[in-house]
XYZ file of C-alpha atoms in Angstrom:
780
model
C -20.458 6.126 -25.050
C -21.282 7.091 -21.051
C -24.252 4.197 -21.426
C -22.612 1.010 -22.201
C -20.013 1.984 -19.226
C -23.037 2.476 -16.440
C -25.102 0.193 -16.879
C -22.206 -3.157 -17.096
C -21.410 -0.517 -13.303
C -25.065 -0.752 -12.836
C -24.639 -4.717 -13.199
C -22.345 -4.785 -11.105
C -22.774 -3.462 -8.831
C -25.947 -5.203 -8.458
C -24.030 -8.095 -8.807
C -23.130 -7.434 -5.065
C -26.494 -6.006 -3.834
C -27.818 -8.982 -2.331
C -27.109 -9.950 2.683
C -27.396 -12.332 3.808
C -27.928 -13.579 7.296
C -26.882 -15.668 9.630
C -28.597 -16.770 13.183
C -26.298 -19.253 15.683
C -25.439 -18.408 19.713
C -22.525 -17.207 20.842
C -19.427 -19.219 20.566
C -16.329 -18.550 22.781
C -13.737 -21.419 22.500
C -14.811 -23.287 25.595
C -18.992 -23.595 24.791
C -17.819 -24.796 20.923
C -15.005 -27.365 21.836
C -17.811 -29.639 23.934
C -20.276 -29.191 21.781
C -18.664 -29.763 18.268
C -16.289 -32.531 18.986
C -11.650 -31.844 17.878
C -10.535 -34.971 16.836
C -7.916 -36.572 17.526
C -4.894 -36.115 16.202
C -2.482 -38.103 15.744
C 0.709 -39.043 17.511
C 3.009 -41.138 16.325
C 6.650 -41.989 17.610
C 9.955 -41.625 16.381
C 9.632 -45.414 16.127
C 6.522 -45.198 13.831
C 8.091 -42.545 12.075
C 10.965 -43.835 11.298
C 9.285 -47.570 10.491
C 7.322 -45.513 8.217
C 8.976 -43.975 6.470
C 11.978 -47.489 5.883
C 8.503 -49.737 4.736
C 8.289 -49.729 1.128
C 6.490 -51.840 -1.399
C 6.456 -51.661 -5.673
C 4.691 -49.163 -6.286
C 6.172 -46.124 -3.874
C 10.012 -48.088 -5.174
C 8.159 -46.805 -8.228
C 7.850 -43.754 -7.269
C 11.115 -42.327 -5.383
C 12.249 -44.433 -8.322
C 10.439 -41.788 -10.952
C 11.253 -39.001 -7.987
C 15.529 -39.729 -8.612
C 15.237 -40.170 -12.252
C 12.932 -37.583 -14.070
C 14.075 -39.364 -17.224
C 11.265 -42.355 -17.129
C 7.968 -40.138 -16.193
C 8.652 -38.434 -19.054
C 10.093 -39.968 -21.695
C 7.599 -42.945 -22.477
C 4.826 -40.059 -22.654
C 7.214 -38.718 -25.657
C 5.395 -37.635 -28.434
C 7.805 -38.042 -31.457
C 5.838 -37.221 -33.888
C 3.895 -33.798 -32.397
C 7.712 -33.089 -30.340
C 10.651 -34.252 -32.666
C 10.720 -31.887 -35.520
C 10.781 -29.434 -33.308
C 12.990 -30.085 -30.818
C 15.714 -30.999 -33.349
C 14.623 -27.530 -34.252
C 15.032 -25.805 -31.249
C 18.233 -28.109 -30.058
C 20.299 -27.463 -33.910
C 19.959 -23.272 -32.839
C 20.686 -23.262 -29.034
C 23.153 -25.575 -29.602
C 24.534 -23.112 -32.193
C 23.850 -20.107 -29.848
C 25.926 -22.201 -26.329
C 28.910 -22.860 -28.685
C 29.323 -19.195 -29.118
C 28.687 -18.489 -25.572
C 30.570 -21.460 -24.148
C 33.811 -20.544 -25.326
C 33.143 -16.719 -25.052
C 32.153 -17.651 -20.978
C 35.341 -19.219 -20.567
C 37.231 -15.660 -20.593
C 35.028 -14.477 -17.645
C 36.095 -18.222 -15.672
C 39.976 -17.259 -16.314
C 39.638 -20.462 -18.193
C 41.000 -20.851 -22.578
C 37.562 -21.077 -23.920
C 37.852 -24.532 -25.136
C 36.621 -25.546 -21.525
C 33.776 -22.957 -22.239
C 33.149 -26.005 -25.183
C 33.054 -28.210 -23.098
C 30.886 -26.779 -20.454
C 28.322 -27.127 -22.797
C 28.551 -30.283 -23.608
C 29.509 -32.475 -20.134
C 26.441 -30.847 -17.634
C 23.459 -31.737 -20.209
C 24.377 -35.412 -20.424
C 23.161 -35.944 -16.619
C 20.291 -32.751 -16.766
C 19.220 -34.410 -18.676
C 18.467 -37.684 -16.899
C 17.728 -36.401 -13.599
C 16.772 -32.268 -14.088
C 12.916 -32.463 -14.314
C 12.858 -28.949 -16.311
C 12.136 -29.984 -19.615
C 12.921 -26.353 -21.001
C 15.637 -24.748 -19.470
C 19.208 -24.726 -21.873
C 21.752 -25.792 -19.236
C 25.843 -24.913 -18.718
C 27.573 -21.718 -18.345
C 26.199 -18.486 -17.441
C 27.819 -15.296 -17.070
C 27.838 -14.536 -13.476
C 28.422 -17.621 -12.011
C 31.344 -17.913 -14.462
C 32.871 -14.379 -13.651
C 32.410 -15.578 -9.802
C 33.915 -18.840 -10.504
C 36.968 -16.700 -12.219
C 37.289 -14.963 -9.423
C 37.803 -17.878 -7.278
C 40.381 -18.704 -10.070
C 42.106 -15.914 -10.038
C 42.674 -15.206 -5.974
C 44.315 -18.887 -6.139
C 46.609 -18.815 -9.667
C 46.995 -15.336 -9.876
C 50.084 -14.164 -12.728
C 51.813 -13.119 -10.575
C 52.051 -16.994 -9.684
C 53.414 -18.543 -13.438
C 56.325 -15.397 -14.211
C 59.700 -16.972 -15.314
C 62.866 -15.313 -15.438
C 64.057 -14.960 -18.625
C 67.798 -13.652 -18.054
C 70.610 -16.035 -19.748
C 73.263 -15.280 -17.421
C 73.739 -10.767 -18.424
C 73.062 -8.175 -16.032
C 70.014 -7.475 -17.361
C 67.463 -10.660 -16.515
C 63.590 -10.206 -17.182
C 60.251 -12.257 -16.426
C 58.120 -13.831 -19.044
C 55.065 -15.295 -18.235
C 54.566 -18.832 -18.665
C 51.324 -19.264 -19.538
C 50.913 -22.974 -19.781
C 51.638 -23.534 -16.858
C 49.181 -20.792 -15.206
C 46.146 -21.508 -17.612
C 46.490 -25.920 -15.924
C 46.952 -24.717 -12.639
C 43.241 -22.193 -13.763
C 41.836 -25.142 -15.336
C 42.427 -27.267 -12.284
C 40.953 -25.186 -9.584
C 38.043 -24.887 -11.930
C 37.485 -28.429 -12.415
C 37.875 -28.661 -8.585
C 35.302 -25.981 -7.630
C 32.675 -27.342 -9.972
C 33.615 -30.048 -8.149
C 33.044 -29.875 -4.506
C 30.109 -27.038 -5.593
C 28.172 -30.180 -6.702
C 29.266 -32.188 -4.170
C 27.696 -29.034 -1.558
C 23.831 -29.382 -4.318
C 24.075 -32.770 -3.775
C 23.926 -33.211 0.484
C 22.008 -29.858 0.341
C 19.461 -32.176 -2.339
C 19.725 -34.724 0.144
C 19.258 -32.911 3.255
C 16.049 -31.189 1.039
C 16.400 -27.770 1.975
C 15.870 -26.741 -1.430
C 13.750 -24.165 0.419
C 17.130 -22.092 0.796
C 16.297 -20.466 -2.919
C 12.988 -18.626 -1.233
C 15.324 -16.546 1.086
C 16.928 -14.930 -2.373
C 14.269 -12.909 -2.626
C 13.805 -11.302 -5.693
C 14.768 -7.700 -5.556
C 18.099 -8.992 -3.721
C 18.313 -11.236 -6.504
C 17.561 -8.249 -9.175
C 19.968 -6.356 -7.609
C 22.418 -9.125 -7.488
C 22.631 -10.045 -10.895
C 22.813 -5.954 -11.602
C 25.702 -6.244 -10.143
C 27.199 -9.186 -11.949
C 25.917 -7.704 -15.096
C 28.496 -4.575 -14.065
C 31.586 -6.926 -12.616
C 30.945 -8.660 -16.415
C 31.258 -5.721 -18.255
C 34.398 -3.934 -16.922
C 36.036 -7.471 -17.093
C 35.620 -7.735 -20.971
C 35.493 -4.068 -20.993
C 38.881 -4.951 -20.948
C 39.489 -7.346 -22.892
C 37.545 -4.995 -25.467
C 40.362 -2.766 -25.619
C 43.370 -4.979 -25.258
C 44.750 -4.177 -22.097
C 46.725 -5.132 -19.961
C 45.290 -4.994 -16.359
C 46.544 -6.476 -13.249
C 43.816 -8.832 -11.700
C 42.093 -7.707 -8.315
C 40.034 -9.292 -6.308
C 38.220 -8.693 -3.339
C 37.079 -5.513 -1.623
C 37.041 -2.659 -3.955
C 38.780 -4.867 -7.540
C 36.266 -3.271 -9.587
C 37.388 0.275 -8.479
C 40.676 -0.130 -8.927
C 40.339 -2.418 -12.601
C 38.380 0.578 -13.727
C 41.073 3.206 -12.915
C 43.875 0.870 -13.734
C 42.149 0.389 -17.667
C 41.418 4.326 -17.721
C 45.689 4.794 -16.653
C 46.664 2.039 -19.708
C 43.208 3.273 -22.432
C 46.582 4.665 -24.677
C 47.534 1.188 -25.314
C 44.189 0.604 -27.182
C 43.926 -1.817 -29.657
C 42.441 0.001 -31.925
C 41.467 -3.974 -34.553
C 39.335 -5.330 -31.272
C 38.275 -2.204 -30.203
C 36.501 -1.925 -33.403
C 35.635 -5.601 -33.717
C 34.058 -5.613 -30.297
C 31.834 -2.363 -30.625
C 30.346 -3.628 -34.153
C 29.865 -6.387 -33.229
C 27.658 -4.476 -29.881
C 25.898 -3.063 -32.002
C 25.150 -5.715 -33.947
C 24.301 -8.643 -31.488
C 21.940 -6.006 -30.139
C 20.282 -4.802 -32.763
C 19.543 -7.893 -34.071
C 17.531 -8.613 -30.854
C 15.992 -6.547 -30.616
C 14.307 -7.597 -33.966
C 14.736 -10.526 -32.908
C 12.402 -9.612 -29.531
C 9.772 -7.210 -31.455
C 9.074 -9.643 -34.468
C 9.084 -12.483 -32.814
C 5.574 -14.124 -33.522
C 6.534 -13.305 -36.843
C 10.135 -15.135 -37.645
C 9.601 -18.996 -36.951
C 13.794 -19.242 -35.320
C 15.088 -16.075 -33.870
C 18.008 -14.810 -35.477
C 21.422 -16.119 -34.347
C 23.430 -13.490 -34.755
C 26.128 -14.216 -32.474
C 26.994 -16.923 -34.689
C 26.587 -15.074 -38.129
C 28.848 -12.002 -36.001
C 31.716 -14.796 -34.924
C 31.898 -15.987 -38.766
C 32.285 -13.718 -40.393
C 35.282 -12.341 -37.551
C 36.955 -15.003 -37.755
C 37.292 -14.734 -41.676
C 37.964 -10.887 -41.674
C 40.491 -11.661 -38.739
C 41.886 -14.713 -41.357
C 42.403 -12.896 -44.467
C 43.247 -9.635 -43.191
C 45.978 -11.352 -40.940
C 44.681 -9.315 -37.943
C 47.202 -10.772 -35.661
C 49.779 -9.657 -37.902
C 49.162 -7.133 -39.175
C 47.615 -4.716 -35.906
C 48.874 -6.955 -33.068
C 45.121 -7.457 -32.901
C 44.299 -10.961 -29.632
C 43.062 -14.122 -31.456
C 41.983 -16.929 -29.711
C 44.743 -18.641 -31.889
C 45.137 -22.686 -30.306
C 41.816 -25.077 -30.232
C 42.365 -28.550 -29.649
C 39.925 -30.780 -30.928
C 38.651 -33.572 -29.580
C 37.865 -34.121 -26.255
C 40.231 -34.269 -22.300
C 41.016 -37.422 -20.628
C 38.669 -37.777 -16.935
C 41.250 -36.611 -14.918
C 40.750 -36.544 -11.019
C 40.559 -32.936 -8.872
C 42.104 -31.338 -7.045
C 41.078 -32.472 -3.791
C 43.901 -31.056 -1.252
C 42.247 -27.332 -2.803
C 38.502 -27.465 -1.179
C 39.192 -26.078 1.651
C 41.054 -22.795 0.253
C 37.274 -22.575 -1.442
C 35.103 -24.231 0.261
C 33.959 -20.099 1.266
C 33.074 -20.008 -1.871
C 32.415 -22.610 -3.668
C 28.437 -22.452 -0.967
C 28.326 -19.210 -2.796
C 28.531 -20.190 -6.229
C 26.291 -23.733 -4.872
C 22.782 -21.771 -4.176
C 23.796 -18.624 -7.264
C 24.135 -21.121 -9.483
C 20.864 -23.412 -8.117
C 19.128 -20.563 -7.720
C 19.047 -18.400 -11.231
C 18.480 -22.135 -12.404
C 15.325 -23.036 -10.275
C 13.821 -19.303 -11.182
C 14.226 -19.624 -14.847
C 13.029 -23.066 -14.529
C 9.653 -21.849 -13.142
C 9.266 -19.515 -15.267
C 8.933 -21.840 -18.529
C 6.731 -24.408 -15.928
C 4.661 -21.895 -15.155
C 3.578 -21.267 -19.291
C 3.403 -24.554 -19.803
C 1.616 -26.245 -16.638
C 3.612 -28.175 -14.998
C 5.626 -28.143 -12.091
C 9.730 -29.432 -11.390
C 10.903 -29.771 -7.811
C 13.465 -27.786 -6.459
C 15.337 -30.506 -3.935
C 15.503 -32.721 -7.167
C 17.479 -30.137 -8.845
C 19.752 -29.946 -6.790
C 20.659 -33.400 -7.071
C 20.550 -33.103 -10.358
C 22.472 -30.235 -10.730
C 24.894 -32.049 -8.457
C 25.403 -34.680 -10.371
C 26.165 -32.106 -13.011
C 28.475 -30.506 -11.765
C 30.462 -33.449 -9.896
C 30.748 -35.194 -13.428
C 32.053 -32.111 -15.894
C 34.409 -32.364 -12.454
C 36.744 -35.110 -14.102
C 35.921 -33.735 -17.406
C 37.658 -29.773 -16.547
C 34.632 -28.235 -16.956
C 33.547 -25.443 -15.660
C 30.068 -24.607 -12.889
C 27.184 -25.059 -14.594
C 23.495 -23.301 -14.400
C 21.590 -21.984 -17.092
C 22.079 -19.128 -19.790
C 18.819 -16.986 -19.965
C 19.163 -15.322 -23.162
C 19.397 -19.772 -24.625
C 16.469 -21.371 -22.595
C 15.214 -18.416 -24.369
C 16.284 -19.121 -27.440
C 15.086 -22.902 -27.102
C 11.977 -22.182 -25.618
C 11.338 -19.681 -28.451
C 12.085 -22.024 -31.619
C 9.892 -24.890 -30.292
C 11.484 -26.374 -27.805
C 9.750 -29.448 -26.404
C 11.767 -31.431 -23.461
C 14.928 -31.784 -22.966
C 16.045 -33.891 -25.726
C 16.361 -30.530 -27.739
C 18.935 -30.138 -24.727
C 20.584 -33.214 -25.803
C 20.510 -32.131 -29.483
C 22.595 -28.570 -29.295
C 25.014 -31.293 -27.036
C 25.213 -32.567 -30.373
C 25.938 -29.373 -32.313
C 28.232 -28.179 -29.312
C 30.332 -31.736 -29.061
C 30.464 -31.114 -33.144
C 32.356 -27.936 -32.640
C 34.864 -30.098 -30.158
C 35.881 -32.669 -32.650
C 35.836 -30.119 -35.978
C 35.631 -26.617 -35.428
C 39.060 -26.245 -32.934
C 40.788 -25.345 -35.906
C 39.080 -23.381 -38.062
C 37.723 -20.488 -35.356
C 41.628 -19.977 -34.069
C 42.168 -16.434 -35.674
C 38.879 -15.338 -34.087
C 39.499 -12.136 -31.691
C 39.035 -12.571 -28.422
C 37.334 -9.086 -28.367
C 34.111 -10.483 -30.580
C 33.058 -12.649 -27.786
C 34.058 -10.191 -24.951
C 31.391 -8.400 -26.759
C 29.228 -10.985 -27.289
C 29.195 -11.188 -23.397
C 28.728 -7.784 -23.306
C 26.108 -7.726 -25.450
C 23.546 -10.527 -23.070
C 23.978 -8.062 -20.408
C 20.692 -5.924 -21.946
C 18.699 -7.703 -20.203
C 20.876 -7.222 -16.326
C 20.802 -4.064 -16.882
C 17.582 -3.332 -18.175
C 16.757 -4.869 -14.001
C 17.723 -0.919 -13.546
C 14.691 -0.231 -14.815
C 12.651 -2.343 -12.355
C 13.900 0.406 -10.009
C 11.936 3.131 -9.552
C 8.541 1.021 -9.338
C 8.828 -1.142 -6.755
C 10.434 2.134 -4.846
C 5.782 3.032 -5.342
C 4.954 -0.806 -4.622
C 7.251 -1.661 -1.337
C 9.990 0.538 0.087
C 11.980 -1.441 1.906
C 11.906 -4.533 -1.523
C 13.833 -1.389 -3.290
C 16.256 -0.741 -0.648
C 17.025 -4.547 -0.106
C 17.862 -4.060 -4.280
C 19.811 -1.123 -4.612
C 21.580 -2.598 -1.009
C 22.232 -5.263 -2.002
C 23.538 -4.632 -5.687
C 25.245 -1.485 -4.367
C 27.622 -4.124 -1.846
C 27.736 -6.120 -4.544
C 30.304 -4.073 -6.123
C 31.661 -2.799 -3.756
C 32.285 -5.848 -1.595
C 32.586 -8.410 -4.804
C 29.600 -10.042 -5.784
C 30.188 -13.596 -2.592
C 30.547 -10.820 0.244
C 27.553 -8.518 -1.764
C 25.254 -12.233 -1.859
C 26.239 -12.271 1.479
C 25.299 -8.557 2.883
C 22.571 -8.969 1.085
C 20.824 -11.579 1.936
C 21.797 -10.362 5.741
C 20.117 -7.384 5.239
C 17.232 -8.751 3.699
C 16.887 -11.004 6.859
C 17.715 -7.845 9.033
C 13.913 -6.274 7.284
C 12.404 -9.387 7.506
C 13.121 -9.296 11.765
C 12.322 -5.208 11.601
C 9.026 -5.754 10.186
C 7.883 -8.878 12.808
C 10.005 -6.861 15.296
C 7.320 -3.555 15.012
C 4.157 -4.498 13.200
C 0.973 -3.308 12.405
C -2.493 -2.525 14.500
C -4.932 -1.260 14.136
C -7.942 -0.138 16.543
C -11.291 -1.742 15.200
C -15.132 -0.752 15.405
C -17.902 -2.433 13.073
C -19.642 -1.145 10.390
C -23.260 -0.421 11.979
C -25.253 -3.108 12.064
C -23.124 -5.666 10.639
C -20.701 -8.077 12.101
C -17.851 -6.352 9.645
C -14.550 -5.087 12.279
C -12.506 -1.966 10.239
C -9.808 0.118 11.049
C -10.634 3.361 12.736
C -8.114 5.013 11.539
C -8.437 4.276 7.979
C -12.837 4.062 6.710
C -15.006 6.850 8.368
C -18.203 6.574 10.716
C -17.529 3.246 12.021
C -19.113 2.927 16.214
C -17.662 1.691 18.475
C -18.317 -0.300 21.367
C -19.504 1.911 23.977
C -16.616 1.159 27.493
C -15.339 -1.292 25.006
C -11.977 -1.148 22.922
C -10.337 -3.301 19.931
C -7.376 -4.114 19.372
C -6.015 -6.527 16.534
C -2.040 -7.197 16.096
C -0.728 -8.571 13.166
C 1.950 -10.456 14.027
C 3.457 -13.328 16.145
C 3.912 -12.754 19.743
C 7.484 -13.548 20.131
C 10.349 -11.984 22.283
C 11.471 -9.682 19.955
C 8.148 -7.606 19.456
C 6.494 -8.300 22.947
C 7.152 -4.960 24.324
C 5.729 -3.533 20.832
C 2.752 -5.420 22.060
C 2.412 -3.483 24.873
C 2.712 0.408 23.752
C -0.281 -1.648 20.869
C -1.983 -2.211 24.000
C -1.302 1.198 26.007
C -2.266 3.513 22.703
C -5.001 2.053 22.114
C -7.144 2.073 25.742
C -5.044 5.789 25.719
C -4.231 4.515 29.484
C -0.857 2.279 30.883
C -2.954 0.108 33.052
C 0.266 -0.607 35.184
C 0.247 3.334 36.552
C -3.060 3.227 36.754
C -3.448 0.476 39.659
C 0.041 2.216 40.721
C -1.617 6.057 41.260
C -4.711 3.588 42.815
C -2.712 1.913 45.101
C -1.422 5.380 46.881
C -4.821 7.306 46.633
C -6.064 3.757 49.006
C -2.142 4.906 51.071
C -3.567 8.689 51.788
C -7.344 7.430 52.175
C -5.961 4.455 54.758
C -3.712 7.367 56.424
C -6.628 9.922 56.907
C -8.851 7.317 58.930
C -6.186 6.959 61.356
C -6.028 10.455 61.872
C -10.261 10.789 62.275
C -10.105 13.069 59.020
C -12.585 10.559 56.747
C -15.255 7.661 58.014
C -15.204 4.349 55.726
C -19.114 3.405 55.589
C -20.862 0.708 52.450
C -22.360 3.651 51.285
C -17.996 4.979 50.291
C -15.572 7.574 51.955
C -16.892 11.006 53.451
C -15.576 12.862 56.682
C -16.355 12.635 60.292
C -19.107 15.244 61.362
C -17.435 18.616 62.704
C -14.310 17.489 61.691
C -11.881 19.272 59.737
C -11.332 17.338 56.274
C -7.799 18.467 55.428
C -7.853 15.275 53.077
C -7.707 18.462 49.183
C -4.477 19.745 50.701
C -0.461 18.501 50.693
C 0.088 15.477 52.766
C 3.403 17.172 54.186
C 2.959 15.069 57.063
C 5.331 12.139 57.659
C 4.857 8.713 58.087
C 3.508 7.967 62.589
C 5.569 5.231 64.064
C 3.311 4.644 66.452
C -0.748 3.098 65.094
C -3.805 4.842 65.393
C -6.855 3.225 66.862
C -9.181 2.395 64.514
C -12.529 0.991 64.921
C -11.598 -3.470 64.802
C -15.405 -3.599 62.903
C -14.262 -4.396 59.365
C -16.131 -1.820 57.426
C -17.016 -2.399 53.545
C -16.198 0.721 51.454
C -16.977 1.393 47.515
C -14.533 3.431 45.930
C -15.416 5.177 42.485
C -12.146 5.550 40.723
C -13.373 7.948 37.896
C -15.220 10.552 40.283
C -13.605 12.611 42.761
C -11.252 11.470 45.429
C -11.782 12.700 47.837
C -7.993 13.087 48.507
C -5.128 15.311 45.999
C -4.469 11.843 44.259
C -4.475 12.448 40.259
C -6.081 8.829 39.980
C -6.691 8.001 35.365
C -9.614 7.710 34.427
C -10.581 4.137 33.055
C -13.073 4.979 31.085
C -13.681 1.470 29.144
C -14.543 -1.581 30.820
C -12.757 -4.735 28.782
C -10.765 -5.096 26.123
C -10.799 -7.051 23.101
C -7.330 -8.579 20.897
C -8.257 -10.159 17.116
C -5.588 -12.136 17.411
C -6.252 -13.704 14.138
C -3.104 -12.494 12.478
C -0.674 -14.498 14.954
C 0.273 -17.554 13.529
C 1.829 -18.695 16.688
C 2.870 -18.251 20.074
C 6.746 -17.992 22.283
C 7.408 -19.082 26.168
C 7.664 -15.165 26.758
C 4.474 -13.784 23.941
C 2.548 -16.206 26.184
C 3.664 -14.148 29.775
C 3.994 -11.128 28.517
C -0.554 -11.978 27.180
C -0.705 -14.073 30.472
C 0.980 -10.615 32.565
C -1.946 -8.462 30.148
C -4.228 -9.790 31.053
C -3.731 -9.786 35.075
C -3.006 -6.322 34.415
C -6.423 -5.331 33.506
C -7.733 -7.465 36.212
C -6.185 -5.296 38.450
C -7.936 -1.887 37.758
C -11.369 -4.287 36.539
C -10.952 -4.050 33.165
C -11.786 -7.861 31.608
C -8.780 -8.947 28.480
C -10.794 -11.259 26.333
C -9.633 -13.025 22.699
C -11.089 -13.989 19.972
C -9.898 -15.260 16.121
C -7.613 -17.392 17.811
C -6.222 -20.551 15.638
C -5.975 -24.049 17.351
C -2.453 -24.145 17.156
C -1.175 -20.545 19.268
C -4.388 -21.719 21.302
C -3.343 -25.259 22.164
C 0.425 -24.042 22.529
C -1.297 -21.539 25.089
C -2.258 -24.519 26.876
C 1.111 -25.912 26.600
C 3.216 -22.766 28.589
C 0.123 -22.149 31.682
C -1.758 -19.643 29.969
C -5.062 -21.425 31.304
C -6.259 -21.126 34.993
C -8.719 -20.079 37.611
C -9.040 -16.297 36.912
C -7.507 -17.163 32.773
C -10.835 -19.211 31.005
C -11.260 -20.261 28.096
C -14.674 -18.576 28.421
C -13.239 -15.514 27.568
C -11.756 -16.513 24.098
C -14.088 -16.241 21.022
C -14.654 -17.566 17.622
C -14.571 -13.576 16.267
C -14.914 -10.121 17.171
C -19.202 -10.075 17.170
C -19.301 -12.600 18.928
C -17.054 -10.817 21.983
C -18.655 -7.883 20.967
C -22.413 -9.418 21.598
C -21.273 -11.701 24.838
C -20.332 -7.531 26.278
C -23.342 -5.908 25.387
C -25.338 -8.307 27.271
C -23.196 -8.817 30.260
C -24.110 -5.013 30.197
C -27.181 -5.329 29.963
C -27.941 -8.370 32.239
C -26.284 -5.887 35.408
C -29.022 -4.113 35.813
C -26.380 -0.848 35.994
C -24.740 -2.098 38.929
C -21.424 -0.114 38.266
C -18.430 -1.782 36.943
C -15.855 0.181 38.087
C -16.337 0.221 42.040
C -14.985 -1.634 44.252
C -15.013 -3.711 47.630
C -12.762 -3.046 49.858
C -12.337 -4.379 53.570
C -10.215 -2.046 56.437
C -9.826 -3.905 59.668
C -7.393 -1.755 62.520
C -3.509 -3.055 62.502
C -2.533 -2.841 59.544
C 1.314 -2.577 59.950
C 2.835 -3.746 56.427
C 2.863 -0.882 54.105
C 1.446 -0.623 50.330
C 4.736 -0.134 47.622
C 3.764 1.089 45.145
C 5.469 -0.389 41.354
C 7.718 -0.688 38.645
C 7.464 0.110 35.701
C 8.783 -2.939 35.181
C 6.810 -6.076 36.692
C 7.642 -9.744 36.247
C 4.752 -11.597 36.894
C 5.729 -12.464 40.176
C 6.025 -8.947 41.467
C 2.356 -8.907 40.096
C 1.343 -10.866 42.435
C 3.607 -9.490 45.510
C 0.814 -6.174 45.519
C -2.049 -8.535 44.547
C -0.758 -9.518 48.776
C -0.279 -6.250 49.282
C -4.168 -5.361 47.978
C -5.406 -8.047 51.097
C -3.514 -6.894 52.969
C -5.580 -3.411 53.414
C -8.671 -5.019 51.896
C -8.097 -7.553 55.778
């Protein structure tokens, strides 16, 4: 059995055993631009851009119209014979599920169940025209419904609707005016829906659909898992039929759980049994649907079946009267006339509406992209903002709460063969039939059954917890974002938790950029391949050259990190080396004035017959009087890597060049350009040349705009590749004919009145220029 495997490995090795030889000149940026003329980039003025965007043609107008009304694009291409039957089957299945889920999710939104039916109907009508996804099922979603319910309960708690029922007797009692309460809550929910739609329309008009990119998958996973936990707790009290206060805000879920367990002795056994049976049966059948989805042509609509059976049992056994079970009670038949929401409430719900608008959009686009990729078409993120904005504005006038898409309904619509949003329209027809004809039939239905249907549909969101260990192995930062967002959303509530998770995610991005990765590079022998010397063995570092790859943009936030990376790569601090050299020159100057050293063209030597105390500690105070030294200029050389005739510890500089691989530098700001310029000047002072490689054209252009180049820093130090720079340096070393690049020429004259000052640890560019002037004064 091993022979075939070995042959396949041999074939794979043979496939990559080819080699290539390229012969070309060594290119720096200046030579390349001279040889390959750059294209002139057309720069449009604001007037030209406005004129072009406002120009119109028949073709462009029709294209814009199809963008705003995607139905004009896909409906003429609709294949009636191939797709219609599939869409009808899919629409009926989705409509049945949507009817039950609409009623169930109304409990999360804290409104009567019939308004869940409206919310499962009206948004589909407008999305059919304006949406770009062919497969998502538009309507209520538990996470968004819970966020709506949080706003509704905070603005219309039960305490606001307690009515005194005293009749003049000593003992007055208070009762809850549920009719007035429900009407107020429906008004708040519809007003919130209108405001969310307006915000989504504004986002779509401003073309900022990219905002969803900041909701990373780990963040969304942690948030939806926390939301599932919030939904579970909110429905638990309905399954148990235990009354609790309506808590909102920080730690509200903890307070709710405490009160549920405090009142657990009041549990209604009939509701508990009905709820548990519904959860067990729904989850078991859903598991069968998933396992045998290739064999079952249509998923079993278990929610519908369970609801019908539960309604029949509740009606036959009269559970409300005999066991005090909580039932749906009255469900009005037909539709309500459109009603203008209360615009005056906008200011009280503005903050929450932003988070709901973004979350609803993010969920819909995420689900839509999954099925768009699967079926090979594209969805327009900005148009989806417009589509859901119009849907929510339209639905707000019909007493609906915020719509997005539900994963389970969309899965049903796609798995049953749905091809387009025609299936969505068919599902809306099914919901309409339920609204018109089935309202009275569902009145005996227990609320615990609807709550159990909600809980059974949370399985997929709870299973996301299993992704955390795998995420930890892949990327620990993403795993931390997941856990942090989930924890904060549970503790702080969904709106503040989402904000906290978003800020934490952005903080991790800032930290990654501020503390980027970097590597010292070496070459694979006899190739132009350069890899990290810490990650790979048998790499060669060119003699006298260090190569640094900095894998990040260079901006004000990480320039200090860049300097530390340079220092670690070369093995010394250029500023400290320069300071030590200044100190050594200062002592040499002092010893020459005292006659203990002589400066010649061949170096510094001690006078014949004089005592050379150069190696003794110099504890003498500086003489205020000027000593006589020869007036003739003397040219001397100091080898800074040899033993100096003064007691100064000058760090050795074992390199003559530093090459910066900037291939991963995507942008520079002004501070980054100044910092690079400072690094170049610091190394030039100690006779180390800095070269750049692989700079992108826009980065190079930014350096030009910021005045990076001058007579000392030219474009011929910028190379197309790292290998170009190394070949250039090797050629330069050969052409020097053994000349020591570390020798510094100094000229001394008689009166040197200005003392030399040491550099500080932190230098700005002007201070470095002052040090240059000090060196020139010493030399003269």
